[in-house]
Coordinates of C-alpha atoms and ligand atoms in Angstrom, one line a residue:
M1 CA 0.0 0.0 -0.1
G2 CA 1.3 3.5 -0.9
K3 CA 2.2 6.2 1.7
C4 CA -0.9 7.9 2.7
K5 CA -1.6 11.7 2.4
F6 CA -2.8 14.4 4.9
N7 CA -6.8 14.5 4.4
E8 CA -8.0 17.9 5.0
N9 CA -11.5 16.3 6.1
W10 CA -9.6 15.4 9.3
L11 CA -9.4 19.0 10.7
D12 CA -13.3 19.0 10.3
N13 CA -12.8 16.2 13.3
P14 CA -13.5 18.3 16.9
V15 CA -11.2 15.7 18.2
F16 CA -8.1 16.4 15.8
A17 CA -9.0 20.2 15.1
P18 CA -7.4 21.7 18.1
W19 CA -4.1 20.4 17.6
L20 CA -3.5 18.7 14.3
V21 CA -1.8 20.8 11.4
P22 CA -1.1 20.0 7.8
V23 CA 2.6 20.7 6.9
K24 CA 4.5 21.0 3.5
D25 CA 5.3 17.2 3.3
V26 CA 1.7 15.7 2.4
H27 CA 2.9 12.5 4.0
E28 CA 3.5 14.0 7.6
A29 CA 1.4 16.0 9.9
R30 CA 2.5 18.2 12.9
C31 CA 0.8 18.2 16.3
K32 CA 0.8 22.0 17.6
L33 CA 0.4 20.7 21.4
C34 CA 3.5 18.1 21.3
K35 CA 5.4 20.4 19.1
K36 CA 6.3 17.6 16.9
Y37 CA 5.9 16.2 13.4
F38 CA 4.9 12.5 12.7
K39 CA 4.8 10.2 9.8
L40 CA 1.4 9.2 7.8
G41 CA 3.1 6.2 6.9
T42 CA 0.5 3.5 5.2
M43 CA -1.9 4.3 8.4
G44 CA -3.5 7.6 7.7
V45 CA -5.8 8.7 9.7
K46 CA -4.9 5.6 12.1
A47 CA -1.4 7.4 12.4
V48 CA -3.2 10.1 13.8
E49 CA -5.2 8.6 16.2
S50 CA -2.1 6.7 17.5
H51 CA -0.5 10.1 18.0
M52 CA -3.4 11.3 20.1
Q53 CA -3.0 8.3 22.0
S54 CA 0.6 8.2 22.7
A55 CA 1.7 9.0 26.2
K56 CA 3.6 12.5 25.6
H57 CA 0.4 14.0 23.6
K58 CA -1.9 12.7 26.3
S59 CA 0.3 14.5 28.8
V60 CA -0.2 18.2 26.9
D61 CA -3.6 17.8 25.5
K62 CA -6.2 18.9 28.0
T63 CA -9.0 19.6 25.4
T64 CA -9.5 16.5 23.5
S65 CA -9.4 13.4 25.9
I66 CA -12.7 12.1 27.4
S67 CA -12.1 14.5 30.4
H68 CA -13.2 17.2 27.8
F69 CA -16.5 15.4 27.7
C70 CA -16.9 15.9 31.4
S71 CA -16.0 19.3 31.5
A72 CA -18.2 20.3 28.8
P73 CA -20.8 23.3 29.5
A74 CA -23.4 21.0 30.8
C75 CA -21.2 19.9 33.8
T76 CA -18.8 22.7 34.6
S77 CA -20.9 23.6 37.7
A78 CA -19.9 20.1 38.8
A79 CA -16.7 19.8 41.3
P80 CA -14.2 17.8 39.4
S81 CA -14.7 15.0 42.3
Q82 CA -18.5 14.7 40.9
C83 CA -17.1 14.3 37.7
K84 CA -17.4 10.7 36.2
M85 CA -14.3 8.8 36.6
E86 CA -13.1 7.1 33.4
S87 CA -13.8 3.5 34.7
D88 CA -17.6 4.6 34.9
L89 CA -17.6 5.9 31.5
T90 CA -18.1 2.2 29.9
E91 CA -21.2 2.2 31.5
M92 CA -22.6 5.6 31.1
K93 CA -25.5 6.1 29.1
I94 CA -25.1 8.7 26.3
G95 CA -27.7 10.3 24.1
F96 CA -27.5 12.8 21.0
I97 CA -30.5 14.9 20.3
G98 CA -29.6 15.6 16.4
A99 CA -27.2 13.7 14.3
G100 CA -25.6 16.6 12.1
N101 CA -22.0 16.8 11.9
M102 CA -21.2 18.2 15.3
A103 CA -23.0 15.3 17.1
F104 CA -21.0 13.0 14.9
G105 CA -17.7 14.5 15.6
I106 CA -18.2 14.3 19.2
A107 CA -19.7 10.6 19.2
Q108 CA -16.7 9.7 16.9
G109 CA -14.4 11.3 19.3
I110 CA -16.1 9.7 22.4
L111 CA -15.8 6.2 21.0
M112 CA -12.5 6.4 19.7
S113 CA -11.2 6.9 23.0
G114 CA -12.3 3.4 23.8
K115 CA -13.9 4.1 27.0
V116 CA -17.4 4.5 26.4
N117 CA -19.3 1.4 25.2
R118 CA -20.8 2.0 21.6
E119 CA -24.0 0.0 22.8
N120 CA -24.7 2.8 25.5
V121 CA -24.8 5.5 22.8
K122 CA -28.4 6.8 21.4
V123 CA -28.7 9.1 18.5
S124 CA -32.4 10.7 17.6
A125 CA -33.2 12.6 14.7
P126 CA -36.5 13.1 12.6
S127 CA -35.1 11.7 9.3
S128 CA -32.8 8.8 8.8
N129 CA -30.7 11.0 6.5
N130 CA -27.9 11.1 8.9
L131 CA -28.1 8.4 10.9
G132 CA -26.4 5.8 8.9
R133 CA -23.1 6.9 9.6
F134 CA -23.7 6.6 13.7
Q135 CA -24.8 3.0 12.8
C136 CA -22.1 2.3 10.2
K137 CA -19.0 3.7 11.8
M138 CA -18.7 0.9 13.9
E139 CA -15.0 0.2 13.2
S140 CA -15.1 -3.0 14.8
D141 CA -17.8 -4.3 12.6
L142 CA -16.1 -2.9 9.6
T143 CA -12.7 -5.0 10.4
E144 CA -14.9 -8.0 10.8
M145 CA -16.7 -7.7 7.4
K146 CA -16.2 -9.8 4.2
I147 CA -16.2 -8.1 1.3
G148 CA -15.6 -9.5 -2.2
F149 CA -15.1 -7.9 -5.6
I150 CA -16.0 -9.7 -9.0
G151 CA -13.5 -8.0 -11.5
A152 CA -10.2 -6.4 -10.7
G153 CA -9.9 -3.4 -12.9
N154 CA -9.7 0.2 -12.1
M155 CA -12.8 0.6 -10.4
A156 CA -12.6 -2.4 -8.2
F157 CA -9.0 -1.3 -7.2
G158 CA -10.2 2.3 -6.6
I159 CA -12.7 1.2 -4.4
A160 CA -10.5 -1.5 -2.6
Q161 CA -7.8 1.3 -2.3
G162 CA -10.1 3.7 -0.9
I163 CA -11.5 1.6 1.8
L164 CA -8.5 0.0 2.9
M165 CA -6.6 3.3 3.2
S166 CA -8.9 4.1 5.9
G167 CA -7.5 1.3 8.1
K168 CA -11.0 0.1 9.0
V169 CA -11.4 -2.8 6.7
N170 CA -9.1 -5.8 7.2
P171 CA -7.3 -6.7 3.8
E172 CA -7.5 -10.2 5.0
N173 CA -11.4 -10.1 4.8
V174 CA -11.3 -8.8 0.9
K175 CA -11.5 -11.1 -1.9
V176 CA -11.3 -10.3 -5.5
S177 CA -11.8 -12.3 -8.4
A178 CA -11.0 -12.0 -12.4
P179 CA -10.5 -14.5 -15.2
S180 CA -6.8 -13.9 -15.6
S181 CA -4.2 -12.8 -13.2
N182 CA -3.3 -9.4 -15.2
N183 CA -4.7 -7.2 -12.6
L184 CA -4.7 -9.4 -9.6
G185 CA -0.9 -8.5 -8.4
R186 CA -1.7 -5.0 -7.4
F187 CA -4.6 -6.3 -5.3
Q188 CA -2.0 -8.9 -3.8
E189 CA 0.0 -6.0 -2.7
L190 CA -2.7 -4.7 -0.8
G191 CA -2.6 -7.7 1.2
V192 CA -6.2 -8.9 -0.5
A193 CA -6.8 -12.6 -1.3
V194 CA -7.2 -13.1 -5.1
T195 CA -9.1 -15.9 -7.1
H196 CA -10.2 -16.8 -10.6
S197 CA -13.4 -18.1 -9.2
N198 CA -16.4 -15.6 -8.9
S199 CA -18.6 -18.0 -6.9
E200 CA -15.8 -18.3 -4.3
V201 CA -15.9 -14.6 -3.9
V202 CA -19.7 -14.8 -3.3
T203 CA -19.8 -17.7 -0.7
G204 CA -16.8 -15.8 1.1
S205 CA -18.5 -12.5 1.3
R206 CA -21.6 -10.7 2.7
L207 CA -20.9 -7.5 0.5
V208 CA -19.9 -8.1 -3.0
F209 CA -19.1 -5.3 -5.7
M210 CA -19.9 -6.2 -9.1
A211 CA -17.1 -4.2 -11.2
V212 CA -17.0 -6.2 -14.6
K213 CA -17.8 -4.2 -17.6
P214 CA -21.8 -3.5 -18.4
H215 CA -21.9 -6.2 -21.0
L216 CA -20.8 -8.8 -19.0
V217 CA -23.1 -8.5 -16.0
P218 CA -25.8 -10.7 -17.1
T219 CA -23.5 -13.7 -17.8
V220 CA -21.7 -13.2 -14.2
L221 CA -25.0 -12.6 -12.3
C222 CA -26.3 -16.0 -14.1
E223 CA -23.0 -17.7 -13.0
I224 CA -23.3 -16.4 -9.2
A225 CA -27.0 -16.6 -8.7
P226 CA -26.9 -20.0 -7.4
F227 CA -24.6 -18.9 -4.5
V228 CA -26.5 -15.7 -3.6
T229 CA -28.5 -15.7 -0.5
Q230 CA -30.7 -13.0 1.3
Q231 CA -27.6 -12.5 3.6
H232 CA -25.6 -11.0 0.7
V233 CA -25.5 -7.5 -0.5
I234 CA -24.5 -7.2 -4.0
V235 CA -23.5 -3.9 -5.3
S236 CA -23.1 -3.3 -8.5
V237 CA -20.8 -0.4 -10.2
A238 CA -21.8 -1.0 -14.1
A239 CA -22.8 2.0 -15.9
G240 CA -26.2 1.8 -17.2
I241 CA -27.4 -1.5 -15.4
T242 CA -30.5 -1.0 -13.9
L243 CA -31.6 -2.4 -10.7
A244 CA -34.8 -4.3 -12.3
T245 CA -31.7 -6.1 -14.4
L246 CA -29.8 -6.8 -11.4
E247 CA -33.0 -8.0 -9.5
G248 CA -34.4 -10.1 -12.3
L249 CA -31.4 -11.9 -12.8
L250 CA -30.7 -12.8 -9.2
P251 CA -33.0 -15.1 -6.7
P252 CA -36.0 -13.4 -5.4
D253 CA -35.5 -11.3 -2.2
S254 CA -31.6 -10.6 -3.3
V255 CA -30.4 -7.7 -1.6
V256 CA -29.0 -5.5 -4.5
M257 CA -27.8 -1.7 -4.7
R258 CA -26.4 0.3 -7.6
L259 CA -23.7 2.4 -7.0
M260 CA -22.0 5.0 -9.2
P261 CA -18.5 5.6 -8.1
N262 CA -15.5 7.6 -9.7
L263 CA -11.9 6.9 -10.1
P264 CA -10.8 9.7 -7.4
C265 CA -12.0 6.9 -4.7
M266 CA -8.4 5.8 -5.0
V267 CA -7.1 9.0 -3.3
Q268 CA -10.2 9.1 -1.0
E269 CA -11.8 12.0 -3.0
G270 CA -14.4 10.1 -4.8
A271 CA -18.0 11.3 -5.6
L272 CA -20.1 8.5 -5.1
L273 CA -24.0 8.0 -5.4
F274 CA -26.1 5.0 -4.9
S275 CA -29.8 3.8 -4.9
R276 CA -31.3 0.8 -3.1
G277 CA -32.9 -1.8 -4.7
S278 CA -36.5 -2.9 -3.6
R279 CA -35.3 -5.3 -0.9
A280 CA -32.5 -3.4 0.0
R281 CA -33.2 -1.7 4.0
P282 CA -32.1 1.6 5.0
E283 CA -29.6 0.0 7.0
D284 CA -28.0 -1.9 3.9
G285 CA -27.6 1.6 2.4
S286 CA -26.0 3.0 5.9
L287 CA -23.8 -0.5 5.6
L288 CA -22.9 0.5 2.2
R289 CA -22.3 4.5 3.1
G290 CA -20.3 3.5 6.4
L291 CA -17.8 1.2 4.3
L292 CA -17.6 3.9 1.4
T293 CA -17.2 7.0 3.3
P294 CA -13.4 6.8 3.4
C295 CA -13.6 6.9 -0.6
G296 CA -15.0 10.3 -0.4
L297 CA -18.4 12.0 -0.8
V298 CA -21.1 9.3 -0.5
E299 CA -24.8 10.2 -1.4
E300 CA -28.1 8.3 -1.7
G301 CA -30.7 9.0 -4.4
P302 CA -33.1 7.8 -6.4
E303 CA -32.1 5.4 -9.5
T304 CA -33.1 8.2 -12.0
W305 CA -30.1 10.2 -11.1
I306 CA -27.8 7.4 -10.9
D307 CA -26.9 7.9 -15.0
A308 CA -26.9 11.9 -14.7
H309 CA -24.3 11.0 -11.8
T310 CA -22.4 8.8 -14.5
G311 CA -22.3 11.7 -17.2
L312 CA -21.4 14.5 -14.6
S313 CA -18.8 12.6 -12.3
G314 CA -18.1 9.0 -13.3
S315 CA -17.2 10.2 -16.8
G316 CA -16.6 13.7 -15.6
V317 CA -13.3 12.9 -14.2
A318 CA -12.1 12.2 -17.6
F319 CA -13.5 15.8 -18.7
V320 CA -11.5 17.2 -16.0
Y321 CA -8.4 15.4 -17.3
L322 CA -8.9 16.4 -20.9
F323 CA -9.1 20.2 -19.5
A324 CA -5.9 19.7 -17.3
E325 CA -4.1 18.4 -20.3
A326 CA -5.2 21.3 -22.5
L327 CA -3.9 23.8 -19.7
A328 CA -0.7 22.1 -19.4
E329 CA -0.2 22.1 -23.4
G330 CA -1.4 26.0 -23.5
G331 CA 1.5 26.5 -20.9
V332 CA 4.0 24.3 -23.1
K333 CA 2.7 26.6 -26.1
M334 CA 4.0 29.7 -24.3
G335 CA 7.2 28.1 -23.6
M336 CA 6.8 26.4 -20.5
P337 CA 8.7 22.9 -20.1
S338 CA 6.3 20.3 -20.3
A339 CA 6.7 18.3 -17.1
L340 CA 6.6 21.4 -15.0
A341 CA 3.4 22.7 -16.8
H342 CA 1.8 19.0 -16.3
R343 CA 2.6 19.6 -12.6
I344 CA 1.3 23.1 -12.3
A345 CA -2.0 22.2 -14.1
A346 CA -2.6 19.2 -11.7
Q347 CA -2.0 21.7 -9.0
T348 CA -4.5 24.1 -10.4
V349 CA -7.2 21.7 -11.0
L350 CA -6.8 20.5 -7.2
G351 CA -6.4 23.6 -5.7
A352 CA -9.6 24.9 -7.8
G353 CA -11.6 22.0 -6.8
R354 CA -10.5 22.1 -3.2
L355 CA -11.6 25.8 -2.9
L356 CA -14.7 25.1 -4.8
R357 CA -15.8 22.5 -2.4
D358 CA -14.5 24.2 0.9
S359 CA -15.7 27.5 0.4
G360 CA -19.1 26.4 -0.7
K361 CA -19.4 29.4 -3.0
H362 CA -21.1 29.2 -6.5
P363 CA -18.2 28.5 -9.2
A364 CA -19.5 32.0 -10.8
Q365 CA -18.7 33.9 -7.6
L366 CA -15.0 32.1 -7.4
R367 CA -14.7 33.1 -11.1
S368 CA -15.4 36.8 -10.7
D369 CA -13.1 36.5 -7.5
V370 CA -10.0 35.7 -9.9
C371 CA -11.1 38.6 -12.7
T372 CA -9.6 41.6 -12.7
P373 CA -11.6 44.4 -14.8
G374 CA -9.3 44.6 -18.0
G375 CA -7.0 42.2 -16.8
T376 CA -5.6 38.8 -18.0
T377 CA -8.5 36.2 -16.8
I378 CA -11.5 38.0 -18.6
F379 CA -9.2 37.9 -22.0
G380 CA -8.7 34.0 -21.4
L381 CA -12.4 33.5 -20.3
H382 CA -13.5 35.3 -23.4
E383 CA -11.7 32.8 -25.5
L384 CA -13.2 29.9 -23.7
E385 CA -16.9 31.4 -24.5
R386 CA -16.0 31.9 -27.8
G387 CA -15.2 28.1 -28.3
G388 CA -18.3 27.2 -26.4
L389 CA -16.8 25.6 -23.6
R390 CA -19.7 25.7 -21.2
A391 CA -21.9 24.2 -24.0
T392 CA -19.5 21.6 -24.8
T393 CA -19.2 20.6 -21.2
M394 CA -23.1 20.5 -20.8
G395 CA -23.2 18.2 -24.0
A396 CA -20.6 15.9 -22.8
V397 CA -22.5 15.3 -19.6
E398 CA -25.7 14.8 -21.6
A399 CA -23.9 12.4 -24.1
A400 CA -22.3 10.4 -21.4
T401 CA -25.7 10.2 -19.4
E402 CA -27.6 9.0 -22.6
R403 CA -25.0 6.5 -23.2
A404 CA -25.2 5.0 -19.5
R405 CA -29.2 4.9 -20.7
E406 CA -28.7 3.1 -23.5
L407 CA -26.2 0.7 -22.0
G408 CA -29.0 0.0 -19.3
K409 CA -31.5 -0.8 -22.2
K410 CA -29.4 -3.4 -23.8
Ligands
NDP501 N1 -13.4 3.2 -14.7 C1 -14.0 4.1 -14.1 O1 -13.6 5.2 -13.8 C2 -15.5 3.6 -13.7 C3 -16.1 2.5 -14.1 N2 -17.4 2.0 -13.7 C4 -17.9 0.9 -14.0 O2 -17.0 -0.2 -13.4 C5 -16.9 -1.4 -13.9 C6 -15.9 -2.0 -14.3 O3 -15.1 -1.0 -15.2 P1 -13.4 -0.8 -15.0 O4 -12.9 -1.0 -13.7 O5 -13.1 0.5 -15.5 O6 -13.1 -1.9 -16.1 P2 -11.7 -2.8 -16.2 O7 -11.5 -3.2 -17.7 O8 -10.4 -2.2 -15.7 O9 -11.9 -3.9 -15.4 C7 -12.8 -4.9 -15.9 C8 -12.4 -6.2 -14.9 O10 -13.5 -7.1 -15.1 C9 -12.8 -8.5 -15.4 N3 -13.7 -9.5 -15.5 C10 -13.9 -9.7 -17.1 N4 -14.6 -11.1 -17.2 C11 -15.0 -11.4 -15.9 C12 -15.6 -12.1 -15.6 N5 -16.7 -13.3 -16.5 N6 -15.7 -12.6 -14.1 C13 -15.2 -11.8 -13.2 N7 -14.3 -10.6 -13.9 C14 -14.3 -10.2 -15.0 C15 -11.4 -8.2 -15.6 O11 -10.6 -9.1 -15.7 P3 -9.0 -9.2 -16.4 O12 -8.2 -8.4 -14.9 O13 -8.8 -10.6 -16.2 O14 -8.9 -8.6 -17.4 C16 -11.3 -6.8 -15.1 O15 -10.5 -7.3 -14.2 C17 -17.8 -1.2 -15.5 O16 -19.1 -1.6 -15.5 C18 -17.8 0.4 -15.5 O17 -19.0 0.8 -16.0 C19 -17.9 2.9 -12.7 C20 -17.7 4.3 -12.6 C21 -16.3 4.6 -13.0
LIG502 O1 -16.9 4.9 -19.2 C1 -17.6 4.3 -18.7 O2 -18.6 3.6 -19.2 C2 -17.2 4.5 -17.0 C3 -18.6 4.6 -16.3 C4 -18.2 6.0 -15.7 C5 -16.6 6.1 -15.9 N1 -16.2 5.3 -16.7

């Protein structure tokens, strides 16, 4: 497994936020309390948690330990001696009214300490929208979960790598199948078991990702159908293949979901949309969401959105690469060395994307922030408008969506 990079989302976690600092080397982080740099290695967030558990850190951190929970505003009036002792915390019943980001961050922090029994924590919210992550963030459940991939191509690898980088899934519980060994080596490097038998993947897994090309899905479903039980959750990532097709080719009552991921799952920055089949329960959706959360943004929606998401995001990644390539080539045309131009183009796309996501601003607002009246940007934008970039891009999303719909009809 490659070295993990600092993930800005960690800074949203109230347990890390008071002390965790990103540094220039993306494979490292700094603790501003201990005044210490530490490597992320292959452990990613686990390295951050591990630093937080170190004796040195605990001795200087007066804000993020469970004692902070005791000294929260609700019990500031209590004398220290009245505060629950750590040993009592395992039995303490804790409730959250509201299941939003802050409740989730606090719950996660409390549970991470290992001092509170997760069965003693209850969360309420009017809708189920945010409840899944509380149910599924059960790291111990995920470490035990058996996960299979049928197909060992780019997408299977992207999801597997995303999931495993979180450190919450045990690679020994993951198995992948493909007819040839061409793509299996890189999975073995992740510590994942490999086979040429699709049925072996199904019988040994609870959740199975179907990650073969769309035209092969019917054949593969017929092959595995005798081994699929109601305990399985089958998740297809095949573009265009509908829930009705999946359910129709598997035994009655099979639990099926349709997922459209994209390749940046590999670096935990994917955009994923899934839809539940008629027999998939909300908790199956929560399970999938919990599993995939380390891969990036995970949303659930009606099946009618999946093809549009395929055009916008599954394929959209390639549209962005084309734009990045063109940016770099523009730099080369203007005299810049190619390698440098490509590095700068990649960083420009990354930076623009992060600012867009993290600021929450409309792209038109950010675009206007870059434009000096009579300056360089507006001259460049005029050229893009002349070339019809906007209409062409909308047309590309439409064409890819239509193609996904067409694949589903075959
Ligand atoms: N690539 C992307 O960005 C995205 C892809 N998808 C979807 O993901 C799916 C897979 O695409 P992608 O990963 O790009 O494709 P790849 O061509 O990279 O991989 C396909 C994999 O399927 C394996 N395979 C072929 N026949 C069988 C079979 N009978 N049984 C089991 N495995 C088989 C291949 O085996 P072998 O290794 O032996 O060749 C290969 O490992 C597609 O349905 C696509 O629509 C969805 C979103 C994004
Ligand atoms: O090109 C394809 O068909 C797949 C689906 C989305 C991205 N790649």
